[in-house]
mmCIF file of C-alpha atoms in Angstrom:
data_model
loop_
_atom_site.group_PDB
_atom_site.id
_atom_site.type_symbol
_atom_site.label_atom_id
_atom_site.label_comp_id
_atom_site.label_asym_id
_atom_site.label_seq_id
_atom_site.Cartn_x
_atom_site.Cartn_y
_atom_site.Cartn_z
ATOM 1 C CA UNK A 1 43.370 -115.670 -29.538
ATOM 2 C CA UNK A 2 42.930 -112.015 -28.664
ATOM 3 C CA UNK A 3 40.917 -110.430 -25.875
ATOM 4 C CA UNK A 4 38.088 -109.525 -28.233
ATOM 5 C CA UNK A 5 37.803 -113.202 -29.258
ATOM 6 C CA UNK A 6 37.617 -114.248 -25.613
ATOM 7 C CA UNK A 7 35.024 -111.542 -25.002
ATOM 8 C CA UNK A 8 32.786 -112.725 -27.859
ATOM 9 C CA UNK A 9 33.229 -116.388 -26.923
ATOM 10 C CA UNK A 10 32.251 -115.649 -23.347
ATOM 11 C CA UNK A 11 29.216 -113.676 -24.490
ATOM 12 C CA UNK A 12 28.224 -116.432 -26.905
ATOM 13 C CA UNK A 13 28.450 -119.330 -24.458
ATOM 14 C CA UNK A 14 27.023 -117.588 -21.391
ATOM 15 C CA UNK A 15 24.061 -116.240 -23.360
ATOM 16 C CA UNK A 16 23.436 -119.625 -24.921
ATOM 17 C CA UNK A 17 23.499 -121.578 -21.654
ATOM 18 C CA UNK A 18 21.330 -118.964 -19.946
ATOM 19 C CA UNK A 19 18.854 -119.175 -22.830
ATOM 20 C CA UNK A 20 18.975 -122.965 -22.679
ATOM 21 C CA UNK A 21 18.275 -122.977 -18.945
ATOM 22 C CA UNK A 22 15.491 -120.409 -19.187
ATOM 23 C CA UNK A 23 13.644 -122.073 -22.060
ATOM 24 C CA UNK A 24 14.083 -125.514 -20.489
ATOM 25 C CA UNK A 25 12.375 -124.332 -17.291
ATOM 26 C CA UNK A 26 9.508 -122.832 -19.302
ATOM 27 C CA UNK A 27 9.041 -125.962 -21.429
ATOM 28 C CA UNK A 28 9.188 -128.268 -18.382
ATOM 29 C CA UNK A 29 6.571 -126.201 -16.527
ATOM 30 C CA UNK A 30 4.230 -126.257 -19.539
ATOM 31 C CA UNK A 31 4.738 -129.988 -20.062
ATOM 32 C CA UNK A 32 4.193 -130.729 -16.366
ATOM 33 C CA UNK A 33 0.908 -128.830 -16.410
ATOM 34 C CA UNK A 34 -0.260 -130.793 -19.457
ATOM 35 C CA UNK A 35 0.626 -134.161 -17.912
ATOM 36 C CA UNK A 36 -0.484 -133.382 -14.353
ATOM 37 C CA UNK A 37 -3.565 -135.604 -14.708
ATOM 38 C CA UNK A 38 -1.444 -138.485 -15.990
ATOM 39 C CA UNK A 39 0.988 -138.190 -13.074
ATOM 40 C CA UNK A 40 -1.913 -138.226 -10.620
ATOM 41 C CA UNK A 41 -3.531 -141.200 -12.372
ATOM 42 C CA UNK A 42 -0.428 -143.376 -12.213
ATOM 43 C CA UNK A 43 0.331 -142.134 -8.656
ATOM 44 C CA UNK A 44 3.894 -141.052 -9.313
ATOM 45 C CA UNK A 45 5.886 -139.366 -6.569
ATOM 46 C CA UNK A 46 7.986 -136.275 -7.289
ATOM 47 C CA UNK A 47 11.144 -138.382 -7.312
ATOM 48 C CA UNK A 48 9.599 -140.875 -9.754
ATOM 49 C CA UNK A 49 8.544 -138.037 -12.062
ATOM 50 C CA UNK A 50 12.133 -136.792 -12.117
ATOM 51 C CA UNK A 51 13.857 -140.181 -12.543
ATOM 52 C CA UNK A 52 11.299 -141.905 -14.794
ATOM 53 C CA UNK A 53 10.312 -138.997 -17.026
ATOM 54 C CA UNK A 54 12.022 -135.610 -16.673
ATOM 55 C CA UNK A 55 15.550 -137.014 -16.823
ATOM 56 C CA UNK A 56 14.674 -138.323 -20.274
ATOM 57 C CA UNK A 57 12.372 -135.522 -21.432
ATOM 58 C CA UNK A 58 14.753 -132.603 -20.740
ATOM 59 C CA UNK A 59 17.642 -133.885 -22.945
ATOM 60 C CA UNK A 60 15.108 -134.774 -25.647
ATOM 61 C CA UNK A 61 13.527 -131.331 -25.808
ATOM 62 C CA UNK A 62 16.869 -129.538 -25.434
ATOM 63 C CA UNK A 63 18.344 -131.474 -28.364
ATOM 64 C CA UNK A 64 15.233 -130.745 -30.421
ATOM 65 C CA UNK A 65 15.450 -126.986 -29.806
ATOM 66 C CA UNK A 66 19.239 -126.757 -29.561
ATOM 67 C CA UNK A 67 19.743 -124.969 -32.933
ATOM 68 C CA UNK A 68 16.962 -122.502 -32.138
ATOM 69 C CA UNK A 69 18.532 -121.708 -28.754
ATOM 70 C CA UNK A 70 21.838 -121.038 -30.493
ATOM 71 C CA UNK A 71 20.216 -118.841 -33.126
ATOM 72 C CA UNK A 72 18.311 -116.673 -30.649
ATOM 73 C CA UNK A 73 21.313 -116.410 -28.313
ATOM 74 C CA UNK A 74 23.647 -115.188 -31.051
ATOM 75 C CA UNK A 75 21.118 -112.635 -32.294
ATOM 76 C CA UNK A 76 20.495 -111.367 -28.767
ATOM 77 C CA UNK A 77 24.070 -110.718 -27.633
ATOM 78 C CA UNK A 78 25.350 -109.593 -31.061
ATOM 79 C CA UNK A 79 22.534 -107.065 -31.457
ATOM 80 C CA UNK A 80 23.378 -105.725 -27.989
ATOM 81 C CA UNK A 81 27.001 -105.323 -29.110
ATOM 82 C CA UNK A 82 25.789 -103.503 -32.232
ATOM 83 C CA UNK A 83 23.569 -101.179 -30.155
ATOM 84 C CA UNK A 84 26.551 -100.218 -28.001
ATOM 85 C CA UNK A 85 28.612 -99.631 -31.192
ATOM 86 C CA UNK A 86 31.051 -102.365 -30.131
ATOM 87 C CA UNK A 87 30.915 -103.992 -33.568
ATOM 88 C CA UNK A 88 31.659 -100.660 -35.261
ATOM 89 C CA UNK A 89 34.591 -100.113 -32.916
ATOM 90 C CA UNK A 90 36.024 -103.540 -33.684
ATOM 91 C CA UNK A 91 35.741 -103.097 -37.449
ATOM 92 C CA UNK A 92 37.053 -99.512 -37.350
ATOM 93 C CA UNK A 93 40.471 -100.588 -36.026
ATOM 94 C CA UNK A 94 41.089 -102.611 -39.175
ATOM 95 C CA UNK A 95 39.578 -105.972 -38.188
ATOM 96 C CA UNK A 96 37.889 -107.548 -41.205
ATOM 97 C CA UNK A 97 34.379 -108.886 -40.903
ATOM 98 C CA UNK A 98 35.754 -112.324 -41.705
ATOM 99 C CA UNK A 99 38.171 -112.057 -38.773
ATOM 100 C CA UNK A 100 35.360 -110.716 -36.583
ATOM 101 C CA UNK A 101 33.398 -113.936 -37.152
ATOM 102 C CA UNK A 102 36.255 -116.204 -36.036
ATOM 103 C CA UNK A 103 35.032 -116.640 -32.416
ATOM 104 C CA UNK A 104 31.545 -117.338 -33.772
ATOM 105 C CA UNK A 105 32.990 -120.134 -35.884
ATOM 106 C CA UNK A 106 34.897 -121.561 -32.915
ATOM 107 C CA UNK A 107 31.914 -121.500 -30.554
ATOM 108 C CA UNK A 108 29.472 -122.887 -33.135
ATOM 109 C CA UNK A 109 31.784 -125.771 -34.048
ATOM 110 C CA UNK A 110 32.229 -126.517 -30.335
ATOM 111 C CA UNK A 111 28.472 -126.617 -29.697
ATOM 112 C CA UNK A 112 27.840 -128.562 -32.906
ATOM 113 C CA UNK A 113 30.374 -131.183 -31.760
ATOM 114 C CA UNK A 114 28.629 -131.494 -28.398
ATOM 115 C CA UNK A 115 25.257 -132.000 -30.074
ATOM 116 C CA UNK A 116 26.736 -134.474 -32.597
ATOM 117 C CA UNK A 117 28.230 -136.628 -29.833
ATOM 118 C CA UNK A 118 24.993 -136.338 -27.865
ATOM 119 C CA UNK A 119 22.902 -137.559 -30.796
ATOM 120 C CA UNK A 120 25.166 -140.574 -31.280
ATOM 121 C CA UNK A 121 25.508 -141.842 -27.714
ATOM 122 C CA UNK A 122 23.934 -139.749 -24.948
ATOM 123 C CA UNK A 123 20.507 -138.770 -26.290
ATOM 124 C CA UNK A 124 19.381 -142.358 -27.124
ATOM 125 C CA UNK A 125 19.696 -143.272 -23.433
ATOM 126 C CA UNK A 126 17.551 -140.297 -22.452
ATOM 127 C CA UNK A 127 15.063 -141.098 -25.211
ATOM 128 C CA UNK A 128 14.766 -144.620 -23.839
ATOM 129 C CA UNK A 129 13.555 -143.252 -20.488
ATOM 130 C CA UNK A 130 11.259 -140.711 -22.148
ATOM 131 C CA UNK A 131 9.905 -143.151 -24.746
ATOM 132 C CA UNK A 132 9.292 -145.942 -22.235
ATOM 133 C CA UNK A 133 7.228 -143.614 -20.065
ATOM 134 C CA UNK A 134 5.091 -142.383 -22.968
ATOM 135 C CA UNK A 135 4.490 -145.832 -24.455
ATOM 136 C CA UNK A 136 3.680 -147.391 -21.073
ATOM 137 C CA UNK A 137 1.595 -144.721 -19.347
ATOM 138 C CA UNK A 138 0.394 -142.256 -21.995
ATOM 139 C CA UNK A 139 0.006 -143.946 -25.379
ATOM 140 C CA UNK A 140 -1.336 -147.168 -23.877
ATOM 141 C CA UNK A 141 -4.373 -145.256 -22.601
ATOM 142 C CA UNK A 142 -5.360 -144.050 -26.058
ATOM 143 C CA UNK A 143 -4.580 -147.161 -28.124
ATOM 144 C CA UNK A 144 -7.181 -149.902 -28.469
ATOM 145 C CA UNK A 145 -6.095 -153.359 -27.349
ATOM 146 C CA UNK A 146 -6.989 -154.694 -30.774
ATOM 147 C CA UNK A 147 -4.216 -152.589 -32.263
ATOM 148 C CA UNK A 148 -1.726 -154.758 -30.397
ATOM 149 C CA UNK A 149 -2.513 -157.541 -32.882
ATOM 150 C CA UNK A 150 -0.853 -157.156 -36.263
ATOM 151 C CA UNK A 151 -2.239 -159.127 -39.197
ATOM 152 C CA UNK A 152 -0.787 -160.510 -42.414
ATOM 153 C CA UNK A 153 2.859 -159.650 -41.875
ATOM 154 C CA UNK A 154 5.231 -160.516 -44.710
ATOM 155 C CA UNK A 155 8.925 -159.676 -44.718
ATOM 156 C CA UNK A 156 12.353 -160.806 -45.815
ATOM 157 C CA UNK A 157 14.068 -162.961 -43.180
ATOM 158 C CA UNK A 158 17.499 -163.066 -44.830
ATOM 159 C CA UNK A 159 19.111 -162.838 -48.274
ATOM 160 C CA UNK A 160 17.354 -165.980 -49.579
ATOM 161 C CA UNK A 161 14.349 -166.394 -47.278
ATOM 162 C CA UNK A 162 10.960 -164.790 -46.772
ATOM 163 C CA UNK A 163 8.709 -165.134 -43.737
ATOM 164 C CA UNK A 164 5.180 -164.244 -42.772
ATOM 165 C CA UNK A 165 2.598 -164.322 -39.994
ATOM 166 C CA UNK A 166 -1.175 -164.415 -40.186
ATOM 167 C CA UNK A 167 -1.535 -162.762 -36.749
ATOM 168 C CA UNK A 168 1.071 -161.381 -34.329
ATOM 169 C CA UNK A 169 0.328 -160.275 -30.758
ATOM 170 C CA UNK A 170 2.827 -157.556 -29.810
ATOM 171 C CA UNK A 171 1.983 -157.801 -26.112
ATOM 172 C CA UNK A 172 2.594 -161.533 -25.699
ATOM 173 C CA UNK A 173 5.187 -161.672 -28.516
ATOM 174 C CA UNK A 174 3.267 -164.573 -30.016
ATOM 175 C CA UNK A 175 2.255 -165.198 -33.613
ATOM 176 C CA UNK A 176 0.002 -167.672 -35.400
ATOM 177 C CA UNK A 177 0.198 -169.366 -38.790
ATOM 178 C CA UNK A 178 3.894 -168.717 -39.362
ATOM 179 C CA UNK A 179 5.776 -169.686 -42.523
ATOM 180 C CA UNK A 180 9.280 -169.438 -43.984
ATOM 181 C CA UNK A 181 10.152 -169.908 -47.653
ATOM 182 C CA UNK A 182 13.729 -170.244 -48.897
ATOM 183 C CA UNK A 183 14.748 -169.892 -52.534
ATOM 184 C CA UNK A 184 17.811 -170.778 -54.592
ATOM 185 C CA UNK A 185 18.176 -170.016 -58.302
ATOM 186 C CA UNK A 186 14.576 -168.761 -58.384
ATOM 187 C CA UNK A 187 13.353 -172.145 -57.107
ATOM 188 C CA UNK A 188 11.820 -172.880 -53.717
ATOM 189 C CA UNK A 189 14.074 -175.292 -51.837
ATOM 190 C CA UNK A 190 12.562 -175.088 -48.364
ATOM 191 C CA UNK A 191 9.155 -174.332 -46.893
ATOM 192 C CA UNK A 192 8.276 -174.283 -43.193
ATOM 193 C CA UNK A 193 4.880 -173.813 -41.642
ATOM 194 C CA UNK A 194 4.113 -173.629 -37.933
ATOM 195 C CA UNK A 195 0.814 -173.271 -36.110
ATOM 196 C CA UNK A 196 2.300 -170.779 -33.644
ATOM 197 C CA UNK A 197 5.539 -168.956 -32.849
ATOM 198 C CA UNK A 198 6.537 -167.269 -29.587
ATOM 199 C CA UNK A 199 9.596 -165.446 -28.295
ATOM 200 C CA UNK A 200 11.620 -167.264 -25.614
ATOM 201 C CA UNK A 201 12.890 -164.425 -23.411
ATOM 202 C CA UNK A 202 15.385 -166.693 -21.646
ATOM 203 C CA UNK A 203 17.071 -168.092 -24.758
ATOM 204 C CA UNK A 204 16.378 -165.060 -26.978
ATOM 205 C CA UNK A 205 15.155 -167.372 -29.713
ATOM 206 C CA UNK A 206 11.841 -168.301 -31.300
ATOM 207 C CA UNK A 207 9.827 -171.335 -30.209
ATOM 208 C CA UNK A 208 7.705 -172.945 -32.934
ATOM 209 C CA UNK A 209 4.836 -175.396 -32.428
ATOM 210 C CA UNK A 210 3.192 -177.879 -34.807
ATOM 211 C CA UNK A 211 5.880 -177.603 -37.458
ATOM 212 C CA UNK A 212 5.705 -179.006 -40.986
ATOM 213 C CA UNK A 213 8.855 -178.671 -43.131
ATOM 214 C CA UNK A 214 9.120 -179.308 -46.870
ATOM 215 C CA UNK A 215 12.522 -179.860 -48.529
ATOM 216 C CA UNK A 216 12.648 -179.655 -52.330
ATOM 217 C CA UNK A 217 15.420 -181.099 -54.489
ATOM 218 C CA UNK A 218 14.422 -180.973 -58.121
ATOM 219 C CA UNK A 219 11.357 -183.166 -58.516
ATOM 220 C CA UNK A 220 11.859 -184.756 -55.104
ATOM 221 C CA UNK A 221 10.180 -183.580 -51.916
ATOM 222 C CA UNK A 222 10.831 -184.580 -48.305
ATOM 223 C CA UNK A 223 8.395 -183.737 -45.521
ATOM 224 C CA UNK A 224 9.090 -183.714 -41.790
ATOM 225 C CA UNK A 225 6.747 -182.980 -38.892
ATOM 226 C CA UNK A 226 7.891 -181.770 -35.473
ATOM 227 C CA UNK A 227 5.752 -180.987 -32.396
ATOM 228 C CA UNK A 228 7.972 -178.076 -31.315
ATOM 229 C CA UNK A 229 11.436 -176.652 -31.901
ATOM 230 C CA UNK A 230 13.656 -173.704 -31.077
ATOM 231 C CA UNK A 231 14.744 -171.668 -34.091
ATOM 232 C CA UNK A 232 17.226 -168.833 -34.387
ATOM 233 C CA UNK A 233 16.046 -166.250 -36.947
ATOM 234 C CA UNK A 234 17.545 -162.875 -37.826
ATOM 235 C CA UNK A 235 14.384 -160.970 -36.834
ATOM 236 C CA UNK A 236 13.359 -160.229 -33.240
ATOM 237 C CA UNK A 237 10.113 -158.984 -31.622
ATOM 238 C CA UNK A 238 11.126 -155.332 -31.916
ATOM 239 C CA UNK A 239 11.591 -155.839 -35.657
ATOM 240 C CA UNK A 240 7.965 -156.900 -35.958
ATOM 241 C CA UNK A 241 6.427 -154.254 -33.727
ATOM 242 C CA UNK A 242 8.707 -151.314 -33.058
ATOM 243 C CA UNK A 243 6.912 -148.342 -31.462
ATOM 244 C CA UNK A 244 7.174 -144.694 -32.481
ATOM 245 C CA UNK A 245 10.092 -144.130 -30.118
ATOM 246 C CA UNK A 246 12.162 -147.171 -31.033
ATOM 247 C CA UNK A 247 14.490 -145.432 -33.485
ATOM 248 C CA UNK A 248 15.116 -142.626 -30.985
ATOM 249 C CA UNK A 249 16.418 -145.136 -28.437
ATOM 250 C CA UNK A 250 19.119 -146.522 -30.711
ATOM 251 C CA UNK A 251 22.687 -145.279 -30.699
ATOM 252 C CA UNK A 252 23.968 -144.389 -34.145
ATOM 253 C CA UNK A 253 25.936 -147.621 -34.507
ATOM 254 C CA UNK A 254 22.903 -149.701 -33.537
ATOM 255 C CA UNK A 255 20.702 -147.588 -35.800
ATOM 256 C CA UNK A 256 22.976 -148.349 -38.757
ATOM 257 C CA UNK A 257 22.697 -152.070 -38.011
ATOM 258 C CA UNK A 258 18.935 -151.837 -37.654
ATOM 259 C CA UNK A 259 18.596 -149.974 -40.969
ATOM 260 C CA UNK A 260 20.585 -152.705 -42.730
ATOM 261 C CA UNK A 261 18.301 -155.337 -41.227
ATOM 262 C CA UNK A 262 15.131 -153.434 -42.176
ATOM 263 C CA UNK A 263 16.378 -153.040 -45.751
ATOM 264 C CA UNK A 264 16.933 -156.778 -45.913
ATOM 265 C CA UNK A 265 13.410 -157.416 -44.622
ATOM 266 C CA UNK A 266 11.914 -154.938 -47.100
ATOM 267 C CA UNK A 267 10.354 -152.863 -44.332
ATOM 268 C CA UNK A 268 8.260 -149.763 -45.041
ATOM 269 C CA UNK A 269 10.006 -147.932 -42.181
ATOM 270 C CA UNK A 270 13.368 -147.635 -43.929
ATOM 271 C CA UNK A 271 12.762 -144.050 -45.093
ATOM 272 C CA UNK A 272 11.880 -142.857 -41.580
ATOM 273 C CA UNK A 273 14.947 -144.603 -40.177
ATOM 274 C CA UNK A 274 17.198 -143.114 -42.843
ATOM 275 C CA UNK A 275 15.844 -139.620 -42.129
ATOM 276 C CA UNK A 276 16.598 -140.113 -38.432
ATOM 277 C CA UNK A 277 20.115 -141.278 -39.248
ATOM 278 C CA UNK A 278 20.932 -138.345 -41.535
ATOM 279 C CA UNK A 279 19.327 -135.840 -39.156
ATOM 280 C CA UNK A 280 21.884 -136.798 -36.529
ATOM 281 C CA UNK A 281 24.554 -135.265 -38.751
ATOM 282 C CA UNK A 282 22.518 -132.504 -40.413
ATOM 283 C CA UNK A 283 21.082 -130.917 -37.255
ATOM 284 C CA UNK A 284 24.489 -130.353 -35.570
ATOM 285 C CA UNK A 285 25.773 -128.855 -38.829
ATOM 286 C CA UNK A 286 22.839 -126.423 -38.822
ATOM 287 C CA UNK A 287 24.240 -124.797 -35.669
ATOM 288 C CA UNK A 288 27.209 -123.456 -37.637
ATOM 289 C CA UNK A 289 24.979 -122.183 -40.449
ATOM 290 C CA UNK A 290 22.461 -120.525 -38.128
ATOM 291 C CA UNK A 291 25.269 -118.920 -36.134
ATOM 292 C CA UNK A 292 26.679 -117.222 -39.234
ATOM 293 C CA UNK A 293 23.208 -116.030 -40.289
ATOM 294 C CA UNK A 294 22.482 -114.671 -36.814
ATOM 295 C CA UNK A 295 25.862 -112.924 -36.554
ATOM 296 C CA UNK A 296 25.625 -111.244 -39.958
ATOM 297 C CA UNK A 297 22.012 -110.142 -39.490
ATOM 298 C CA UNK A 298 22.410 -108.716 -35.973
ATOM 299 C CA UNK A 299 25.877 -107.149 -36.269
ATOM 300 C CA UNK A 300 24.540 -104.109 -38.105
ATOM 301 C CA UNK A 301 23.233 -101.256 -35.979
ATOM 302 C CA UNK A 302 19.700 -100.346 -37.034
ATOM 303 C CA UNK A 303 16.867 -98.204 -35.712
ATOM 304 C CA UNK A 304 14.770 -101.145 -34.515
ATOM 305 C CA UNK A 305 17.573 -102.412 -32.306
ATOM 306 C CA UNK A 306 17.639 -105.872 -30.765
ATOM 307 C CA UNK A 307 13.850 -106.139 -30.909
ATOM 308 C CA UNK A 308 13.901 -105.992 -34.693
ATOM 309 C CA UNK A 309 16.752 -108.494 -34.829
ATOM 310 C CA UNK A 310 14.920 -110.898 -32.529
ATOM 311 C CA UNK A 311 11.828 -110.583 -34.698
ATOM 312 C CA UNK A 312 13.864 -111.568 -37.750
ATOM 313 C CA UNK A 313 15.355 -114.420 -35.748
ATOM 314 C CA UNK A 314 11.954 -115.787 -34.773
ATOM 315 C CA UNK A 315 10.737 -115.635 -38.384
ATOM 316 C CA UNK A 316 13.861 -117.400 -39.695
ATOM 317 C CA UNK A 317 13.590 -120.028 -36.936
ATOM 318 C CA UNK A 318 10.002 -120.789 -37.894
ATOM 319 C CA UNK A 319 10.943 -121.000 -41.580
ATOM 320 C CA UNK A 320 13.822 -123.355 -40.794
ATOM 321 C CA UNK A 321 11.562 -125.665 -38.763
ATOM 322 C CA UNK A 322 8.868 -125.626 -41.453
ATOM 323 C CA UNK A 323 11.414 -126.455 -44.134
ATOM 324 C CA UNK A 324 12.786 -129.292 -42.030
ATOM 325 C CA UNK A 325 9.343 -130.739 -41.254
ATOM 326 C CA UNK A 326 8.137 -130.567 -44.859
ATOM 327 C CA UNK A 327 11.239 -132.251 -46.251
ATOM 328 C CA UNK A 328 11.086 -135.004 -43.609
ATOM 329 C CA UNK A 329 7.414 -135.691 -44.355
ATOM 330 C CA UNK A 330 8.072 -135.856 -48.093
ATOM 331 C CA UNK A 331 10.893 -138.337 -47.466
ATOM 332 C CA UNK A 332 8.834 -140.585 -45.186
ATOM 333 C CA UNK A 333 5.573 -140.466 -47.114
ATOM 334 C CA UNK A 334 6.800 -139.803 -50.648
ATOM 335 C CA UNK A 335 9.779 -140.513 -52.853
ATOM 336 C CA UNK A 336 12.061 -137.702 -51.629
ATOM 337 C CA UNK A 337 15.562 -139.120 -50.894
ATOM 338 C CA UNK A 338 16.100 -139.254 -47.085
ATOM 339 C CA UNK A 339 19.611 -137.791 -47.244
ATOM 340 C CA UNK A 340 18.448 -134.865 -49.359
ATOM 341 C CA UNK A 341 15.462 -134.356 -47.058
ATOM 342 C CA UNK A 342 17.695 -134.067 -43.992
ATOM 343 C CA UNK A 343 20.162 -131.710 -45.635
ATOM 344 C CA UNK A 344 17.731 -129.546 -47.655
ATOM 345 C CA UNK A 345 17.198 -126.995 -44.824
ATOM 346 C CA UNK A 346 20.968 -126.703 -44.419
ATOM 347 C CA UNK A 347 21.444 -126.258 -48.160
ATOM 348 C CA UNK A 348 18.801 -123.513 -48.333
ATOM 349 C CA UNK A 349 19.924 -121.670 -45.211
ATOM 350 C CA UNK A 350 23.588 -122.258 -46.048
ATOM 351 C CA UNK A 351 22.998 -120.404 -49.312
ATOM 352 C CA UNK A 352 21.262 -117.655 -47.354
ATOM 353 C CA UNK A 353 24.196 -117.505 -44.908
ATOM 354 C CA UNK A 354 26.675 -117.122 -47.776
ATOM 355 C CA UNK A 355 24.591 -114.353 -49.351
ATOM 356 C CA UNK A 356 24.243 -112.422 -46.074
ATOM 357 C CA UNK A 357 27.936 -112.845 -45.305
ATOM 358 C CA UNK A 358 28.932 -111.601 -48.763
ATOM 359 C CA UNK A 359 26.860 -108.461 -48.309
ATOM 360 C CA UNK A 360 27.967 -107.871 -44.708
ATOM 361 C CA UNK A 361 31.644 -108.284 -45.588
ATOM 362 C CA UNK A 362 31.356 -105.378 -48.018
#
């Protein structure tokens, strides 16, 4: 690695971390002002605000805006280099544009790796703190108590069984009029009905009351009645009533397991979960793509200077976010494949990066 590579790497990383720190402070101040009434209402001290909210919110918002921070940082310091004719000087000594981009590649892959690891293991822990605060102190104030009761649930319990609940109380983790039906060779071989079902937090199993079980064997039927029993089913309370932040709290390995379980149960949330899973790979990859776009756009010296480059950067950032949001919505609400939805922005902007690089290299 030559001195010019070290120089660009230093510029890249210092500008990025300064931008990250600056924007984080701005976002935290704005968010604090919006939630000031909530903090006063729940009587949180400054230390509680930091440990029970900010320590989870800051990693969440930084990960969300991480690619944008990278994009703006690269445009800013590269356009400054172009203004001072540093880029022209580098290329005039025989360095190819491809070779010039090498430190950009190294830095972007480094930052993309950090974000990728963070999405898999670190960010879910922060999201758990952030999500718990919102669900407990913010969302609970705007949601009617009646919404805590889910009605007419029907799902797949395992490969051969289906289960259902007439009413399920998410607060008490208690359901009423519960049934399980098991099939073999397209014939019902077992049917269970219980007056109520509740989650035993000590045993981590379900407790059923007033149970009636039907066993079918051809034309024969055997019926048993039991006052109460402990049953071990594949589904848990969070599978019946996961909140909006549940998927964000899961590490990638746990998310994969949860997706497999939701597919088995025939859940309607599978598309949203799949989008979340693929985004954890697609978003880090976008850092590399956006870095190349930013470097090629801002390396040319123009009359508008860095201001013009930053304007282009803001426009491209908005377009990238819009493309990402639209594709995610189509995947969750429509029939757009989740994997394609997560990678569509990268495909579009990757094509743009290749086009800009081809022109800049000439």
